[in-house]
Amino acid sequence: MNVARYWRTEKTRYGLVGETCRICGEPIFPPRDLCPHCTEAGQDVRTFGGKGEVYSFSTVNDAPAGYSEYTPYTVALIKLQEGPLLTAQLTDVDEPDVHIGMPVEMVTRKLKEEGENGMIVYGYKFRPVIQA
Amino acid sequence: MKPSREVGIVGYGAYVPRYRLPASEVSRVWTGGHGGVPVDEKSVPGLDEDTATIAIEAARNALLRSEVDPGDLRSVWVGSESHPYAVKPTGTIVAEAIGATPAVSVADWQFACKAGTEALQAAFALVGSSMADYAMAIGADTAQGRPGDALEYTAAAGGAAFVVGAREQSLAYLEASYSYVTDTPDFFRRPYRHYPEHGGRFTGEPAYFKHITAAVQALLEELGYKPTDFAAAVFHQPNVKFPQRVAQILGFNKDQLKAGLLAGQVGNTYAAAAMLGLTAALDVAKPGDRILMASFGSGAGSDAFSFVVTDVACERQARAPSTQAYIARRAPVDYALYTRYRRKLQMQ
Ligand SMILES: [Zn+2]
């Protein structure tokens, strides 16, 4: 049971809430104690827009505990429009259609269930952009 | 019913999952391919989707169209019969995800397929009484039918969300609404049971048709309108035939139904069905159009609403994906994959 940890990271997972470094101004995701760019402490909260592109990807056939019911699925490094790189699952896409540079957008989906009696963990995944 | 302060829809948003189960797959497995089917195909949620995730995307689209700050919403109300938890609100997950917490009223609503429009009635009242400037009501479901049952052809997934606000800011203002309810046991599901029971033919005349016609006739009488005063009419759509027939009984024609009748392509999205139809009608509406929406919920009741589209509708339509864009994003699955996606396989 990791209820407290899930709860602490909820805003980050649900809404791509990250930070802007107060010292060097770089965008940071996920939030960290020290800026990965200038190693200084002190950041302001910011929400990322959720648009980006596939930077790199790999398909998972042998999943870690809690994720096996979703196999096969594709995990990607996503480069957000604002700059940060993050790791996320792709969803609503067939693996042969995934390519580097593919425009994607953030959606909130089920990441895993802590068994039949446990909590449902929701968070960000990315999918091909649906045009407005 | 009319609130004392004039209100309307400020933003609307839809969501339909990507996967489709053709009705021919259900009949292939259960009837040897014989007999008629009630829809062409139905939407099927992916393994990582549920009522909460569906509601979240519909709500984000409604916020995009409204350009309302989510922190200004005073309600996030989710109507569904497939909430992910038996105890723990879906609404808190949705409200947190869209950034509406913590100064907000959140609740899950229940009234079979009209849980969402019941929440919408209340959202109009909340803004109409000036307790709030903005309120959100959502209908979303991931409905399940027993394998081989008539409902398996249609039980689908989808969501629709509305941001309600003052008439001056609305893309469609509310003229009036009406609710008609009786105790009619046409369809129900007991606690801990996975699949619902339904009364077969009983679901038609004394349930669906009686309640919708009573609600719509009372609303038209209250407003002094005829069916020909409406550009579009949207009814609860458990299949294609029921809304067509109720339209005919009430005196609406096929052209009025066209924009909002989605059941043939997405199936019955339960609490979302009428509301999703309304989003599709709003996507193609022109200023001055009058639109009727009448839901139906087993148990039973109907909520009927009359809206008039305003001049700002056109610019807001384009701010989020259209309902038809979601319907066109279609990946068919066969019955075998469907049983995996809907977790019908016993794994241990
Ligand atoms: Zn820095």
CSV table of C-alpha atoms and ligand atoms in Angstrom, one decimal:
chain,number,residue,atom,x,y,z
A,1,MET,CA,0.0,0.0,0.0
A,2,ASN,CA,1.6,3.3,-1.1
A,3,VAL,CA,-1.5,5.5,-0.6
A,4,ALA,CA,0.5,8.4,0.9
A,5,ARG,CA,3.1,8.4,-1.9
A,6,TYR,CA,0.4,8.3,-4.6
A,7,TRP,CA,-1.5,11.1,-2.9
A,8,ARG,CA,1.7,13.3,-2.6
A,9,THR,CA,2.4,13.0,-6.3
A,10,GLU,CA,-1.2,13.3,-7.5
A,11,LYS,CA,-1.0,16.8,-9.0
A,12,THR,CA,2.1,15.9,-10.9
A,13,ARG,CA,0.5,12.7,-12.3
A,14,TYR,CA,-3.0,14.2,-13.0
A,15,GLY,CA,-2.1,17.6,-14.4
A,16,LEU,CA,1.6,17.6,-15.4
A,17,VAL,CA,2.3,20.0,-12.6
A,18,GLY,CA,6.0,20.7,-12.6
A,19,GLU,CA,8.3,23.7,-11.8
A,20,THR,CA,10.2,26.6,-13.2
A,21,CYS,CA,13.6,27.2,-11.7
A,22,ARG,CA,13.7,30.6,-9.9
A,23,ILE,CA,17.5,30.9,-10.5
A,24,CYS,CA,18.0,29.9,-14.1
A,25,GLY,CA,14.4,30.0,-15.4
A,26,GLU,CA,14.5,26.5,-16.9
A,27,PRO,CA,11.3,24.4,-16.8
A,28,ILE,CA,11.5,21.2,-14.6
A,29,PHE,CA,9.4,18.1,-14.8
A,30,PRO,CA,8.9,16.1,-12.6
A,31,PRO,CA,9.4,18.5,-9.6
A,32,ARG,CA,12.8,18.1,-7.8
A,33,ASP,CA,14.5,19.5,-4.7
A,34,LEU,CA,17.4,20.8,-6.8
A,35,CYS,CA,17.3,22.2,-10.3
A,36,PRO,CA,18.8,19.7,-12.7
A,37,HIS,CA,20.1,22.5,-14.9
A,38,CYS,CA,21.9,24.8,-12.3
A,39,THR,CA,21.7,22.5,-9.2
A,40,GLU,CA,20.2,25.4,-7.2
A,41,ALA,CA,17.2,25.0,-4.9
A,42,GLY,CA,14.1,27.2,-5.3
A,43,GLN,CA,11.4,26.6,-7.9
A,44,ASP,CA,7.9,28.0,-8.7
A,45,VAL,CA,5.0,25.6,-9.5
A,46,ARG,CA,3.9,25.6,-13.1
A,47,THR,CA,1.5,23.4,-15.2
A,48,PHE,CA,2.7,22.1,-18.5
A,49,GLY,CA,0.5,22.2,-21.5
A,50,GLY,CA,0.5,18.5,-22.3
A,51,LYS,CA,1.7,18.7,-26.0
A,52,GLY,CA,4.9,17.2,-27.1
A,53,GLU,CA,6.5,14.7,-29.4
A,54,VAL,CA,8.0,11.2,-29.2
A,55,TYR,CA,11.7,11.4,-28.6
A,56,SER,CA,12.4,7.7,-28.3
A,57,PHE,CA,10.3,4.6,-27.5
A,58,SER,CA,10.3,0.9,-26.7
A,59,THR,CA,7.7,-1.8,-26.4
A,60,VAL,CA,7.3,-3.6,-23.1
A,61,ASN,CA,6.3,-7.3,-23.4
A,62,ASP,CA,7.5,-8.4,-20.0
A,63,ALA,CA,6.0,-5.8,-17.6
A,64,PRO,CA,6.8,-5.1,-13.9
A,65,ALA,CA,4.3,-6.1,-11.3
A,66,GLY,CA,1.0,-4.3,-11.5
A,67,TYR,CA,1.4,-3.5,-15.2
A,68,SER,CA,1.3,-7.0,-16.7
A,69,GLU,CA,-2.4,-6.9,-17.6
A,70,TYR,CA,-1.7,-4.0,-20.1
A,71,THR,CA,1.1,-5.8,-22.1
A,72,PRO,CA,2.2,-5.3,-24.8
A,73,TYR,CA,2.4,-1.5,-24.3
A,74,THR,CA,4.8,1.2,-25.5
A,75,VAL,CA,6.8,3.4,-23.2
A,76,ALA,CA,8.3,6.6,-24.7
A,77,LEU,CA,10.5,9.5,-23.8
A,78,ILE,CA,8.3,12.5,-24.6
A,79,LYS,CA,9.8,15.9,-25.3
A,80,LEU,CA,7.3,18.4,-24.0
A,81,GLN,CA,6.8,21.6,-26.0
A,82,GLU,CA,8.2,23.6,-23.1
A,83,GLY,CA,11.4,21.5,-23.1
A,84,PRO,CA,11.5,18.8,-20.4
A,85,LEU,CA,11.8,15.1,-21.3
A,86,LEU,CA,9.7,12.7,-19.4
A,87,THR,CA,9.0,9.0,-19.5
A,88,ALA,CA,5.4,7.9,-20.1
A,89,GLN,CA,3.3,5.1,-21.6
A,90,LEU,CA,1.7,5.7,-25.0
A,91,THR,CA,-2.0,4.8,-25.3
A,92,ASP,CA,-4.7,4.6,-28.0
A,93,VAL,CA,-2.0,3.8,-30.6
A,94,ASP,CA,-0.8,0.6,-32.4
A,95,GLU,CA,2.9,0.0,-31.9
A,96,PRO,CA,3.7,-0.1,-35.7
A,97,ASP,CA,2.3,3.4,-36.0
A,98,VAL,CA,4.7,4.9,-33.4
A,99,HIS,CA,7.6,6.9,-34.8
A,100,ILE,CA,10.2,9.4,-33.5
A,101,GLY,CA,8.9,12.9,-33.8
A,102,MET,CA,5.2,11.8,-33.6
A,103,PRO,CA,3.1,14.6,-32.1
A,104,VAL,CA,1.4,13.5,-28.9
A,105,GLU,CA,-0.8,14.9,-26.2
A,106,MET,CA,-1.3,14.1,-22.5
A,107,VAL,CA,-4.3,12.2,-21.3
A,108,THR,CA,-5.2,11.0,-17.8
A,109,ARG,CA,-5.6,7.2,-17.7
A,110,LYS,CA,-5.4,4.3,-15.2
A,111,LEU,CA,-1.8,3.5,-14.6
A,112,LYS,CA,-2.5,0.4,-12.5
A,113,GLU,CA,-4.7,-1.1,-9.8
A,114,GLU,CA,-3.3,-2.2,-6.5
A,115,GLY,CA,-5.1,-5.5,-6.8
A,116,GLU,CA,-8.9,-6.2,-6.5
A,117,ASN,CA,-9.1,-4.5,-3.1
A,118,GLY,CA,-6.6,-1.7,-3.5
A,119,MET,CA,-6.7,1.8,-5.0
A,120,ILE,CA,-6.8,2.7,-8.6
A,121,VAL,CA,-3.8,4.8,-9.6
A,122,TYR,CA,-4.4,7.4,-12.3
A,123,GLY,CA,-1.8,9.4,-14.1
A,124,TYR,CA,-0.5,10.8,-17.4
A,125,LYS,CA,-0.1,8.9,-20.6
A,126,PHE,CA,0.4,10.3,-24.1
A,127,ARG,CA,-1.5,9.5,-27.3
A,128,PRO,CA,-1.5,10.7,-31.0
A,129,VAL,CA,-3.0,14.3,-31.1
A,130,ILE,CA,-6.7,14.5,-31.9
A,131,GLN,CA,-7.2,17.7,-34.0
A,132,ALA,CA,-9.8,20.2,-32.7
B,1,MET,CA,-38.8,24.8,-14.7
B,2,LYS,CA,-37.0,28.0,-15.0
B,3,PRO,CA,-34.3,29.5,-12.7
B,4,SER,CA,-34.8,33.1,-11.6
B,5,ARG,CA,-31.4,34.1,-13.1
B,6,GLU,CA,-31.1,33.2,-16.8
B,7,VAL,CA,-28.5,30.5,-17.5
B,8,GLY,CA,-27.0,28.5,-20.3
B,9,ILE,CA,-24.2,26.3,-21.5
B,10,VAL,CA,-20.9,28.1,-21.5
B,11,GLY,CA,-18.8,25.2,-22.7
B,12,TYR,CA,-19.3,21.6,-23.7
B,13,GLY,CA,-17.0,18.6,-24.3
B,14,ALA,CA,-17.3,15.0,-25.5
B,15,TYR,CA,-15.3,11.9,-25.2
B,16,VAL,CA,-15.6,8.5,-27.0
B,17,PRO,CA,-13.1,5.7,-26.6
B,18,ARG,CA,-11.1,4.6,-29.6
B,19,TYR,CA,-12.2,0.9,-29.9
B,20,ARG,CA,-15.4,-0.4,-31.6
B,21,LEU,CA,-17.2,-3.7,-31.4
B,22,PRO,CA,-19.3,-4.3,-34.5
B,23,ALA,CA,-22.7,-5.8,-33.7
B,24,SER,CA,-22.0,-8.4,-36.3
B,25,GLU,CA,-19.3,-9.8,-33.9
B,26,VAL,CA,-21.8,-10.2,-31.1
B,27,SER,CA,-24.3,-12.0,-33.5
B,28,ARG,CA,-21.5,-14.1,-35.0
B,29,VAL,CA,-20.7,-15.5,-31.5
B,30,TRP,CA,-24.2,-15.8,-30.0
B,31,THR,CA,-26.8,-16.2,-32.8
B,32,GLY,CA,-24.7,-17.7,-35.7
B,33,GLY,CA,-25.0,-14.4,-37.4
B,34,HIS,CA,-28.8,-14.5,-37.6
B,35,GLY,CA,-31.3,-11.9,-36.7
B,36,GLY,CA,-31.3,-8.1,-36.8
B,37,VAL,CA,-28.9,-5.9,-34.8
B,38,PRO,CA,-29.8,-2.7,-32.9
B,39,VAL,CA,-26.7,-0.7,-33.9
B,40,ASP,CA,-23.9,-1.0,-36.4
B,41,GLU,CA,-21.2,-0.9,-33.7
B,42,LYS,CA,-20.5,0.3,-30.2
B,43,SER,CA,-17.6,2.0,-28.5
B,44,VAL,CA,-15.4,-0.1,-26.2
B,45,PRO,CA,-13.1,1.5,-23.5
B,46,GLY,CA,-9.4,0.6,-23.6
B,47,LEU,CA,-7.8,-1.3,-20.7
B,48,ASP,CA,-6.7,1.9,-19.1
B,49,GLU,CA,-10.1,3.7,-19.3
B,50,ASP,CA,-13.0,4.0,-16.9
B,51,THR,CA,-15.7,6.4,-16.0
B,52,ALA,CA,-13.2,8.8,-14.3
B,53,THR,CA,-10.8,9.0,-17.2
B,54,ILE,CA,-13.7,9.4,-19.7
B,55,ALA,CA,-15.2,12.2,-17.5
B,56,ILE,CA,-11.8,13.9,-17.2
B,57,GLU,CA,-11.3,14.2,-21.0
B,58,ALA,CA,-14.9,15.4,-21.6
B,59,ALA,CA,-14.5,17.9,-18.8
B,60,ARG,CA,-11.2,19.3,-20.2
B,61,ASN,CA,-12.8,19.8,-23.6
B,62,ALA,CA,-15.7,21.6,-21.9
B,63,LEU,CA,-13.2,23.9,-20.1
B,64,LEU,CA,-11.3,24.5,-23.3
B,65,ARG,CA,-14.5,25.7,-25.0
B,66,SER,CA,-15.7,27.8,-22.1
B,67,GLU,CA,-12.3,29.4,-21.3
B,68,VAL,CA,-13.5,29.3,-17.7
B,69,ASP,CA,-10.7,29.0,-15.0
B,70,PRO,CA,-11.3,25.5,-13.4
B,71,GLY,CA,-10.8,27.1,-10.1
B,72,ASP,CA,-14.0,29.1,-10.7
B,73,LEU,CA,-16.2,26.0,-11.0
B,74,ARG,CA,-18.3,25.6,-7.9
B,75,SER,CA,-19.6,22.1,-8.8
B,76,VAL,CA,-18.1,19.0,-10.5
B,77,TRP,CA,-21.0,16.6,-10.6
B,78,VAL,CA,-20.6,13.2,-12.3
B,79,GLY,CA,-23.6,11.1,-13.3
B,80,SER,CA,-22.9,7.4,-14.0
B,81,GLU,CA,-23.9,3.9,-13.3
B,82,SER,CA,-20.3,2.6,-13.6
B,83,HIS,CA,-18.3,4.6,-11.0
B,84,PRO,CA,-14.9,2.9,-10.6
B,85,TYR,CA,-15.2,2.7,-6.8
B,86,ALA,CA,-18.3,1.5,-4.9
B,87,VAL,CA,-17.2,3.9,-2.1
B,88,LYS,CA,-15.1,6.9,-3.1
B,89,PRO,CA,-16.4,9.6,-5.4
B,90,THR,CA,-15.4,9.7,-9.1
B,91,GLY,CA,-16.0,13.4,-8.9
B,92,THR,CA,-13.0,14.1,-6.6
B,93,ILE,CA,-10.7,12.4,-9.1
B,94,VAL,CA,-12.2,14.4,-11.9
B,95,ALA,CA,-12.1,17.7,-10.0
B,96,GLU,CA,-8.5,17.2,-8.9
B,97,ALA,CA,-7.4,16.3,-12.5
B,98,ILE,CA,-9.0,19.4,-14.1
B,99,GLY,CA,-7.7,21.7,-11.3
B,100,ALA,CA,-11.1,22.5,-9.8
B,101,THR,CA,-10.3,21.6,-6.2
B,102,PRO,CA,-10.7,22.6,-3.4
B,103,ALA,CA,-13.4,25.3,-3.4
B,104,VAL,CA,-15.9,23.2,-5.2
B,105,SER,CA,-19.0,21.0,-4.5
B,106,VAL,CA,-18.3,17.4,-5.8
B,107,ALA,CA,-20.8,14.5,-5.9
B,108,ASP,CA,-21.5,11.4,-7.9
B,109,TRP,CA,-25.1,11.2,-9.2
B,110,GLN,CA,-27.1,8.1,-9.9
B,111,PHE,CA,-30.2,7.6,-12.0
B,112,ALA,CA,-29.4,4.9,-14.6
B,113,CYS,CA,-29.0,6.6,-18.0
B,114,LYS,CA,-30.2,10.0,-16.8
B,115,ALA,CA,-27.7,10.5,-14.0
B,116,GLY,CA,-25.9,13.1,-16.1
B,117,THR,CA,-28.9,15.2,-17.0
B,118,GLU,CA,-30.1,15.1,-13.4
B,119,ALA,CA,-26.7,16.7,-12.5
B,120,LEU,CA,-27.2,19.2,-15.3
B,121,GLN,CA,-30.7,20.2,-13.9
B,122,ALA,CA,-29.0,20.9,-10.6
B,123,ALA,CA,-26.1,22.8,-12.2
B,124,PHE,CA,-28.6,25.1,-13.9
B,125,ALA,CA,-30.3,25.6,-10.5
B,126,LEU,CA,-27.0,26.3,-8.7
B,127,VAL,CA,-26.1,29.0,-11.2
B,128,GLY,CA,-29.7,30.1,-11.7
B,129,SER,CA,-30.0,30.8,-7.9
B,130,SER,CA,-26.7,32.8,-8.1
B,131,MET,CA,-25.1,30.5,-5.5
B,132,ALA,CA,-22.4,30.0,-8.2
B,133,ASP,CA,-21.2,31.7,-11.4
B,134,TYR,CA,-20.0,28.4,-13.0
B,135,ALA,CA,-21.0,24.7,-12.4
B,136,MET,CA,-20.0,21.6,-14.2
B,137,ALA,CA,-22.2,18.5,-14.9
B,138,ILE,CA,-20.9,15.4,-16.5
B,139,GLY,CA,-22.5,12.2,-17.8
B,140,ALA,CA,-20.1,9.3,-18.3
B,141,ASP,CA,-20.3,5.5,-18.4
B,142,THR,CA,-18.6,2.3,-19.3
B,143,ALA,CA,-21.7,0.1,-19.4
B,144,GLN,CA,-21.6,-3.7,-19.3
B,145,GLY,CA,-24.1,-6.2,-20.7
B,146,ARG,CA,-24.2,-9.9,-19.9
B,147,PRO,CA,-22.5,-11.9,-22.6
B,148,GLY,CA,-25.1,-13.0,-25.2
B,149,ASP,CA,-27.8,-10.7,-23.8
B,150,ALA,CA,-29.5,-8.2,-26.0
B,151,LEU,CA,-27.7,-5.4,-24.1
B,152,GLU,CA,-24.3,-6.7,-25.2
B,153,TYR,CA,-24.9,-5.3,-28.7
B,154,THR,CA,-25.3,-1.8,-27.3
B,155,ALA,CA,-23.7,-1.3,-23.8
B,156,ALA,CA,-21.0,1.2,-24.6
B,157,ALA,CA,-18.7,3.8,-23.2
B,158,GLY,CA,-18.5,7.6,-23.6
B,159,GLY,CA,-18.8,10.9,-21.8
B,160,ALA,CA,-20.1,14.5,-22.1
B,161,ALA,CA,-19.5,17.5,-19.9
B,162,PHE,CA,-21.1,20.9,-19.7
B,163,VAL,CA,-19.9,24.1,-18.0
B,164,VAL,CA,-23.0,26.0,-17.0
B,165,GLY,CA,-22.9,29.8,-16.5
B,166,ALA,CA,-24.9,33.0,-16.9
B,167,ARG,CA,-26.9,33.4,-20.1
B,168,GLU,CA,-24.8,36.4,-21.2
B,169,GLN,CA,-21.7,34.1,-21.4
B,170,SER,CA,-23.5,31.1,-22.9
B,171,LEU,CA,-23.2,29.5,-26.3
B,172,ALA,CA,-26.7,28.1,-25.8
B,173,TYR,CA,-29.0,29.5,-23.2
B,174,LEU,CA,-31.7,27.5,-21.4
B,175,GLU,CA,-35.3,28.4,-22.1
B,176,ALA,CA,-36.8,25.9,-19.6
B,177,SER,CA,-36.5,22.3,-18.4
B,178,TYR,CA,-38.9,19.7,-17.2
B,179,SER,CA,-38.5,16.4,-15.2
B,180,TYR,CA,-41.0,13.6,-15.3
B,181,VAL,CA,-40.5,10.6,-12.9
B,182,THR,CA,-42.4,7.6,-11.7
B,183,ASP,CA,-41.4,4.3,-9.9
B,184,THR,CA,-41.1,1.9,-12.9
B,185,PRO,CA,-38.8,-1.1,-12.4
B,186,ASP,CA,-37.9,-1.6,-16.1
B,187,PHE,CA,-34.1,-2.1,-15.6
B,188,PHE,CA,-32.0,-2.5,-12.4
B,189,ARG,CA,-28.8,-3.9,-11.0
B,190,ARG,CA,-28.6,-5.1,-7.3
B,191,PRO,CA,-25.4,-4.4,-5.2
B,192,TYR,CA,-22.4,-6.6,-6.0
B,193,ARG,CA,-24.0,-7.9,-9.2
B,194,HIS,CA,-21.9,-7.3,-12.3
B,195,TYR,CA,-24.7,-7.3,-14.9
B,196,PRO,CA,-28.1,-5.5,-14.9
B,197,GLU,CA,-31.5,-7.1,-15.2
B,198,HIS,CA,-34.0,-5.7,-17.7
B,199,GLY,CA,-37.7,-6.2,-18.4
B,200,GLY,CA,-37.4,-7.0,-22.1
B,201,ARG,CA,-40.3,-5.5,-23.9
B,202,PHE,CA,-41.3,-3.7,-20.7
B,203,THR,CA,-38.4,-1.3,-21.2
B,204,GLY,CA,-40.3,0.2,-24.2
B,205,GLU,CA,-43.9,1.4,-23.8
B,206,PRO,CA,-44.3,2.0,-20.0
B,207,ALA,CA,-40.7,3.1,-19.5
B,208,TYR,CA,-38.8,4.8,-22.4
B,209,PHE,CA,-41.7,6.1,-24.5
B,210,LYS,CA,-44.1,7.1,-21.7
B,211,HIS,CA,-41.5,9.1,-19.8
B,212,ILE,CA,-39.9,10.9,-22.7
B,213,THR,CA,-43.2,11.8,-24.4
B,214,ALA,CA,-44.7,13.1,-21.1
B,215,ALA,CA,-41.6,15.2,-20.3
B,216,VAL,CA,-41.3,16.7,-23.8
B,217,GLN,CA,-45.0,17.4,-24.2
B,218,ALA,CA,-45.1,19.2,-20.9
B,219,LEU,CA,-42.0,21.2,-21.8
B,220,LEU,CA,-43.5,22.2,-25.2
B,221,GLU,CA,-46.8,23.1,-23.6
B,222,GLU,CA,-45.0,25.2,-20.9
B,223,LEU,CA,-43.1,27.1,-23.6
B,224,GLY,CA,-45.9,27.2,-26.2
B,225,TYR,CA,-43.7,25.6,-28.9
B,226,LYS,CA,-44.4,23.0,-31.6
B,227,PRO,CA,-41.8,20.4,-32.8
B,228,THR,CA,-41.3,22.5,-35.9
B,229,ASP,CA,-39.8,25.3,-33.8
B,230,PHE,CA,-36.7,23.2,-33.2
B,231,ALA,CA,-33.7,22.9,-35.5
B,232,ALA,CA,-32.6,19.7,-33.7
B,233,ALA,CA,-33.9,17.2,-31.2
B,234,VAL,CA,-31.8,14.8,-29.2
B,235,PHE,CA,-33.2,11.8,-27.3
B,236,HIS,CA,-31.8,9.1,-25.0
B,237,GLN,CA,-30.6,6.5,-27.5
B,238,PRO,CA,-30.3,2.9,-26.2
B,239,ASN,CA,-30.4,1.9,-29.9
B,240,VAL,CA,-31.3,3.6,-33.1
B,241,LYS,CA,-35.0,2.7,-33.3
B,242,PHE,CA,-36.2,4.0,-29.9
B,243,PRO,CA,-35.2,7.6,-30.5
B,244,GLN,CA,-36.5,7.5,-34.1
B,245,ARG,CA,-39.9,6.2,-32.8
B,246,VAL,CA,-40.2,8.6,-29.9
B,247,ALA,CA,-39.4,11.4,-32.3
B,248,GLN,CA,-42.2,10.2,-34.6
B,249,ILE,CA,-44.7,10.0,-31.8
B,250,LEU,CA,-43.8,13.6,-30.7
B,251,GLY,CA,-43.9,15.0,-34.3
B,252,PHE,CA,-40.2,15.5,-34.9
B,253,ASN,CA,-38.7,14.4,-38.3
B,254,LYS,CA,-35.5,12.6,-39.3
B,255,ASP,CA,-33.7,15.8,-40.2
B,256,GLN,CA,-34.1,17.1,-36.7
B,257,LEU,CA,-32.7,13.9,-35.3
B,258,LYS,CA,-29.7,13.6,-37.6
B,259,ALA,CA,-27.0,15.6,-35.9
B,260,GLY,CA,-27.6,14.1,-32.4
B,261,LEU,CA,-28.4,10.5,-33.2
B,262,LEU,CA,-25.1,8.7,-32.6
B,263,ALA,CA,-26.2,5.3,-31.2
B,264,GLY,CA,-25.7,3.5,-34.6
B,265,GLN,CA,-21.9,4.3,-34.4
B,266,VAL,CA,-21.2,4.4,-30.7
B,267,GLY,CA,-24.0,2.3,-29.1
B,268,ASN,CA,-25.7,3.2,-25.9
B,269,THR,CA,-23.4,5.3,-23.7
B,270,TYR,CA,-25.9,5.3,-20.9
B,271,ALA,CA,-25.5,8.4,-18.7
B,272,ALA,CA,-23.7,10.1,-21.6
B,273,ALA,CA,-26.1,9.1,-24.4
B,274,ALA,CA,-28.4,12.1,-24.6
B,275,MET,CA,-25.7,14.5,-23.5
B,276,LEU,CA,-23.2,13.2,-26.1
B,277,GLY,CA,-25.9,13.6,-28.7
B,278,LEU,CA,-26.3,17.2,-27.6
B,279,THR,CA,-22.6,17.9,-27.9
B,280,ALA,CA,-22.7,16.6,-31.5
B,281,ALA,CA,-25.8,18.8,-32.2
B,282,LEU,CA,-24.0,21.8,-30.7
B,283,ASP,CA,-20.9,21.1,-32.9
B,284,VAL,CA,-22.9,21.9,-36.0
B,285,ALA,CA,-25.5,24.4,-34.6
B,286,LYS,CA,-25.9,27.9,-35.9
B,287,PRO,CA,-26.9,31.0,-33.9
B,288,GLY,CA,-30.6,31.1,-33.3
B,289,ASP,CA,-31.1,27.3,-33.6
B,290,ARG,CA,-33.4,25.9,-30.9
B,291,ILE,CA,-32.4,22.5,-29.6
B,292,LEU,CA,-34.4,20.0,-27.6
B,293,MET,CA,-32.7,17.4,-25.4
B,294,ALA,CA,-34.7,14.7,-23.6
B,295,SER,CA,-32.9,12.0,-21.5
B,296,PHE,CA,-34.3,8.8,-20.1
B,297,GLY,CA,-33.2,6.9,-17.0
B,298,SER,CA,-34.6,3.5,-16.0
B,299,GLY,CA,-36.3,3.5,-12.8
B,300,ALA,CA,-37.7,5.7,-14.4
B,301,GLY,CA,-37.7,9.3,-15.6
B,302,SER,CA,-36.9,11.8,-18.3
B,303,ASP,CA,-35.4,15.3,-18.2
B,304,ALA,CA,-36.2,17.6,-21.1
B,305,PHE,CA,-34.5,20.8,-21.9
B,306,SER,CA,-34.9,23.6,-24.5
B,307,PHE,CA,-31.8,25.6,-25.6
B,308,VAL,CA,-31.3,28.4,-28.0
B,309,VAL,CA,-27.8,28.7,-29.6
B,310,THR,CA,-26.1,32.2,-29.4
B,311,ASP,CA,-23.7,34.1,-31.6
B,312,VAL,CA,-20.6,33.0,-29.7
B,313,ALA,CA,-21.2,29.3,-30.5
B,314,CYS,CA,-19.2,29.1,-33.7
B,315,GLU,CA,-15.9,30.3,-32.2
B,316,ARG,CA,-16.3,28.0,-29.3
B,317,GLN,CA,-17.1,24.9,-31.4
B,318,ALA,CA,-13.5,24.9,-32.8
B,319,ARG,CA,-11.7,25.1,-29.5
B,320,ALA,CA,-11.8,21.3,-28.8
B,321,PRO,CA,-12.2,18.2,-30.9
B,322,SER,CA,-15.7,17.6,-32.2
B,323,THR,CA,-17.8,14.7,-31.2
B,324,GLN,CA,-17.6,13.4,-34.7
B,325,ALA,CA,-13.8,13.6,-34.6
B,326,TYR,CA,-13.9,11.1,-31.7
B,327,ILE,CA,-16.3,8.9,-33.5
B,328,ALA,CA,-14.1,8.9,-36.6
B,329,ARG,CA,-11.1,7.9,-34.5
B,330,ARG,CA,-12.1,4.2,-34.7
B,331,ALA,CA,-10.3,1.0,-34.2
B,332,PRO,CA,-12.5,-2.1,-34.6
B,333,VAL,CA,-11.9,-5.1,-32.2
B,334,ASP,CA,-13.2,-8.6,-32.5
B,335,TYR,CA,-15.2,-10.4,-29.8
B,336,ALA,CA,-12.1,-12.1,-28.4
B,337,LEU,CA,-10.2,-8.8,-27.9
B,338,TYR,CA,-13.4,-7.3,-26.6
B,339,THR,CA,-13.6,-9.9,-23.8
B,340,ARG,CA,-10.1,-9.0,-22.8
B,341,TYR,CA,-10.7,-5.2,-22.9
B,342,ARG,CA,-13.9,-5.6,-20.8
B,343,ARG,CA,-12.2,-8.0,-18.4
B,344,LYS,CA,-14.7,-10.9,-19.1
B,345,LEU,CA,-11.9,-13.5,-18.8
B,346,GLN,CA,-11.4,-15.2,-15.5
B,347,MET,CA,-7.6,-15.0,-14.9
B,348,GLN,CA,-7.3,-16.9,-11.7
C,1,ZN,ZN,18.0,26.2,-12.4
